[in-house]
């Protein structure tokens, strides 16, 4: 079965410090992974997709198939990074792309 | 472009009442989805529609029904609301890779 685990419900760091949000997955096939971000009372937005290997808002994430992880990193946190972050695993089912989400990590950046 | 539009934004229901959450997308996406978001549980898939005319159950379908009215619209119906259905509901659409989410409906069942 597909599963995504985000072990930290809450993460608090100081502005300027490095940030790492952990994500581990369980999937027997070739995984396609995403990070979504939800700012306060807003809709979820796509932050990163592992296939694109882009850096968005200073965030990067590398897929490690050996450790089945897709951790999100940023070298210097900013206050505007405070938000809820969800890791998600994509699976194809009957012509649709189904996303399985982790439980989410609430990131708070302290001034 | 509006993207994915959900109505209403907020709703309070009494136990046993029924209601329909509306979702429409203007991006010509084939697939549409309904998720619920609960603290500590992330987002869980209720129902999805791979294409116009098809619907399938997701992870937590009990107590819900859906209708894919046309390619643009995908509605979620609660026939007899229960307090356990208090949640934030998100609709999403996808062309096949990556979702676009609506702004959500915050539903409280008392």
PDB file of N, CA, C and O in Angstrom, chain A residues 3-7 22-26 33 35 64 67-71 87 102:
ATOM      1  N   UNK A   3       1.995   4.840   1.173  1.00  0.00           N
ATOM      2  CA  UNK A   3       1.915   5.595   2.412  1.00  0.00           C
ATOM      3  C   UNK A   3       2.977   6.675   2.408  1.00  0.00           C
ATOM      4  O   UNK A   3       4.091   6.476   1.912  1.00  0.00           O
ATOM      5  N   UNK A   4       2.628   7.826   2.985  1.00  0.00           N
ATOM      6  CA  UNK A   4       3.565   8.935   3.137  1.00  0.00           C
ATOM      7  C   UNK A   4       3.596   9.310   4.613  1.00  0.00           C
ATOM      8  O   UNK A   4       2.541   9.508   5.223  1.00  0.00           O
ATOM      9  N   UNK A   5       4.789   9.415   5.153  1.00  0.00           N
ATOM     10  CA  UNK A   5       4.942   9.736   6.573  1.00  0.00           C
ATOM     11  C   UNK A   5       5.760  11.006   6.734  1.00  0.00           C
ATOM     12  O   UNK A   5       6.865  11.129   6.194  1.00  0.00           O
ATOM     13  N   UNK A   6       5.198  11.960   7.452  1.00  0.00           N
ATOM     14  CA  UNK A   6       5.919  13.160   7.849  1.00  0.00           C
ATOM     15  C   UNK A   6       6.035  13.092   9.369  1.00  0.00           C
ATOM     16  O   UNK A   6       5.054  13.298  10.068  1.00  0.00           O
ATOM     17  N   UNK A   7       7.194  12.752   9.872  1.00  0.00           N
ATOM     18  CA  UNK A   7       7.304  12.439  11.304  1.00  0.00           C
ATOM     19  C   UNK A   7       7.118  13.624  12.235  1.00  0.00           C
ATOM     20  O   UNK A   7       6.807  13.437  13.411  1.00  0.00           O
ATOM     21  N   UNK A  22      11.018  16.549   6.957  1.00  0.00           N
ATOM     22  CA  UNK A  22      11.228  15.157   6.570  1.00  0.00           C
ATOM     23  C   UNK A  22       9.982  14.528   5.945  1.00  0.00           C
ATOM     24  O   UNK A  22       8.849  14.816   6.354  1.00  0.00           O
ATOM     25  N   UNK A  23      10.232  13.670   4.971  1.00  0.00           N
ATOM     26  CA  UNK A  23       9.164  12.938   4.308  1.00  0.00           C
ATOM     27  C   UNK A  23       9.705  11.567   3.914  1.00  0.00           C
ATOM     28  O   UNK A  23      10.737  11.469   3.249  1.00  0.00           O
ATOM     29  N   UNK A  24       9.009  10.528   4.327  1.00  0.00           N
ATOM     30  CA  UNK A  24       9.341   9.176   3.907  1.00  0.00           C
ATOM     31  C   UNK A  24       8.127   8.555   3.245  1.00  0.00           C
ATOM     32  O   UNK A  24       6.994   8.837   3.625  1.00  0.00           O
ATOM     33  N   UNK A  25       8.354   7.698   2.289  1.00  0.00           N
ATOM     34  CA  UNK A  25       7.244   7.109   1.569  1.00  0.00           C
ATOM     35  C   UNK A  25       7.393   5.595   1.478  1.00  0.00           C
ATOM     36  O   UNK A  25       8.492   5.041   1.641  1.00  0.00           O
ATOM     37  N   UNK A  26       6.275   4.954   1.198  1.00  0.00           N
ATOM     38  CA  UNK A  26       6.245   3.519   0.974  1.00  0.00           C
ATOM     39  C   UNK A  26       5.474   3.285  -0.312  1.00  0.00           C
ATOM     40  O   UNK A  26       4.300   3.649  -0.417  1.00  0.00           O
ATOM     41  N   UNK A  33       6.873  12.257  -6.541  1.00  0.00           N
ATOM     42  CA  UNK A  33       6.634  12.920  -5.263  1.00  0.00           C
ATOM     43  C   UNK A  33       6.531  14.427  -5.420  1.00  0.00           C
ATOM     44  O   UNK A  33       7.151  15.025  -6.307  1.00  0.00           O
ATOM     45  N   UNK A  35       5.834  18.294  -3.058  1.00  0.00           N
ATOM     46  CA  UNK A  35       5.617  19.057  -1.834  1.00  0.00           C
ATOM     47  C   UNK A  35       4.584  20.136  -2.142  1.00  0.00           C
ATOM     48  O   UNK A  35       4.718  20.872  -3.130  1.00  0.00           O
ATOM     49  N   UNK A  64      15.488  10.249  -2.590  1.00  0.00           N
ATOM     50  CA  UNK A  64      16.469   9.234  -2.225  1.00  0.00           C
ATOM     51  C   UNK A  64      15.726   7.897  -2.197  1.00  0.00           C
ATOM     52  O   UNK A  64      15.052   7.569  -1.235  1.00  0.00           O
ATOM     53  N   UNK A  67      16.696   5.343   0.671  1.00  0.00           N
ATOM     54  CA  UNK A  67      16.123   5.621   1.978  1.00  0.00           C
ATOM     55  C   UNK A  67      14.621   5.907   1.895  1.00  0.00           C
ATOM     56  O   UNK A  67      14.004   6.215   2.911  1.00  0.00           O
ATOM     57  N   UNK A  68      14.057   5.811   0.710  1.00  0.00           N
ATOM     58  CA  UNK A  68      12.635   6.138   0.446  1.00  0.00           C
ATOM     59  C   UNK A  68      12.262   7.447   1.121  1.00  0.00           C
ATOM     60  O   UNK A  68      11.301   7.530   1.903  1.00  0.00           O
ATOM     61  N   UNK A  69      13.029   8.484   0.803  1.00  0.00           N
ATOM     62  CA  UNK A  69      12.788   9.786   1.415  1.00  0.00           C
ATOM     63  C   UNK A  69      12.750  10.878   0.366  1.00  0.00           C
ATOM     64  O   UNK A  69      13.297  10.735  -0.737  1.00  0.00           O
ATOM     65  N   UNK A  70      12.103  11.974   0.733  1.00  0.00           N
ATOM     66  CA  UNK A  70      11.982  13.147  -0.142  1.00  0.00           C
ATOM     67  C   UNK A  70      11.924  14.371   0.767  1.00  0.00           C
ATOM     68  O   UNK A  70      10.952  15.083   0.860  1.00  0.00           O
ATOM     69  N   UNK A  71      13.020  14.615   1.461  1.00  0.00           N
ATOM     70  CA  UNK A  71      13.055  15.686   2.452  1.00  0.00           C
ATOM     71  C   UNK A  71      13.134  17.049   1.768  1.00  0.00           C
ATOM     72  O   UNK A  71      13.857  17.229   0.783  1.00  0.00           O
ATOM     73  N   UNK A  87       3.804  16.611   2.124  1.00  0.00           N
ATOM     74  CA  UNK A  87       4.464  15.767   1.149  1.00  0.00           C
ATOM     75  C   UNK A  87       3.400  14.848   0.543  1.00  0.00           C
ATOM     76  O   UNK A  87       2.486  14.394   1.249  1.00  0.00           O
ATOM     77  N   UNK A 102       0.926  13.037   3.188  1.00  0.00           N
ATOM     78  CA  UNK A 102       1.355  12.841   4.557  1.00  0.00           C
ATOM     79  C   UNK A 102       0.500  13.669   5.499  1.00  0.00           C
ATOM     80  O   UNK A 102      -0.406  14.399   5.070  1.00  0.00           O
TER      81      UNK A 102
END
